[in-house]
CSV table of C-alpha atoms in Angstrom, one decimal:
chain,number,residue,atom,x,y,z
A,509,MET,CA,68.0,9.7,-56.2
A,510,PRO,CA,70.2,6.7,-56.9
A,511,ASN,CA,73.4,7.0,-58.7
A,512,PRO,CA,72.7,6.2,-62.4
A,513,ILE,CA,76.1,4.5,-62.4
A,514,PHE,CA,74.8,1.7,-59.8
A,515,ARG,CA,71.4,1.2,-61.5
A,516,ASP,CA,70.4,-2.2,-61.9
A,517,PRO,CA,69.8,-3.3,-65.4
A,518,TRP,CA,68.0,-6.5,-64.4
A,519,ALA,CA,65.7,-4.8,-61.9
A,520,ASN,CA,62.7,-4.9,-64.2
A,521,ARG,CA,63.2,-8.7,-65.1
A,522,GLU,CA,63.5,-9.5,-61.3
A,523,ALA,CA,60.5,-7.5,-60.1
A,524,TRP,CA,58.3,-10.6,-60.3
A,525,ARG,CA,60.2,-12.2,-57.3
A,526,LYS,CA,58.8,-9.6,-55.0
A,527,HIS,CA,55.2,-10.0,-56.2
A,528,PRO,CA,52.9,-10.9,-53.4
A,529,VAL,CA,51.8,-14.1,-55.3
A,530,PHE,CA,55.2,-15.5,-54.6
A,531,SER,CA,55.3,-14.8,-50.8
A,532,ASN,CA,55.6,-17.5,-48.1
A,533,ARG,CA,52.2,-17.0,-46.8
A,534,ALA,CA,50.5,-17.4,-50.3
A,535,MET,CA,52.5,-20.4,-51.1
A,536,PHE,CA,51.4,-22.2,-47.9
A,537,ALA,CA,47.9,-21.0,-48.4
A,538,ASN,CA,47.7,-22.8,-51.7
A,539,LEU,CA,49.9,-25.9,-50.7
A,540,PHE,CA,46.9,-28.2,-50.2
A,541,PRO,CA,43.9,-26.9,-52.1
A,542,GLY,CA,40.6,-28.1,-51.0
A,543,LEU,CA,42.0,-29.2,-47.6
A,544,GLY,CA,39.7,-26.9,-45.5
A,545,ILE,CA,36.6,-28.0,-47.3
A,546,ALA,CA,37.6,-31.7,-47.1
A,547,LEU,CA,38.0,-31.3,-43.3
A,548,VAL,CA,34.7,-29.6,-42.8
A,549,ALA,CA,33.1,-32.3,-44.9
A,550,PHE,CA,34.6,-35.0,-43.0
A,551,SER,CA,33.9,-33.4,-39.8
A,552,ALA,CA,30.2,-33.0,-40.6
A,553,TYR,CA,30.2,-36.9,-41.6
A,554,VAL,CA,31.9,-38.0,-38.4
A,555,LEU,CA,29.3,-35.9,-36.4
A,556,ALA,CA,26.4,-37.2,-38.2
A,557,ASP,CA,27.6,-40.8,-38.1
A,558,ASN,CA,28.2,-40.5,-34.3
A,559,MET,CA,24.7,-39.1,-33.7
A,560,TYR,CA,23.2,-41.7,-35.9
A,561,LEU,CA,25.1,-44.5,-34.2
A,562,SER,CA,24.5,-43.2,-30.6
A,563,LYS,CA,20.7,-43.1,-31.4
A,564,ARG,CA,20.8,-46.5,-33.0
A,565,THR,CA,22.7,-48.1,-30.2
A,566,SER,CA,20.5,-46.6,-27.6
A,567,GLU,CA,17.4,-48.0,-29.5
A,568,ILE,CA,19.2,-51.5,-29.5
A,569,SER,CA,20.0,-51.3,-25.7
A,570,HIS,CA,16.3,-50.6,-24.9
A,571,GLU,CA,15.0,-53.4,-27.0
A,572,SER,CA,17.5,-55.9,-25.2
A,573,HIS,CA,16.1,-54.7,-21.8
A,574,HIS,CA,12.6,-55.3,-22.4
């Protein structure tokens, strides 16, 4: 049991600093909100665009050879 002479009178006021919301991991996780969704959406767009363009260029190349 701590000695009452050395009890910190400000401990209750400083307790928020140790809360998990203010941890480094939580801070970095919320640094760029929506970045994960944006990366998935952009990747899907690029994939769909590349598939569409490859199909379109193959149709054009077949037309030019005939």
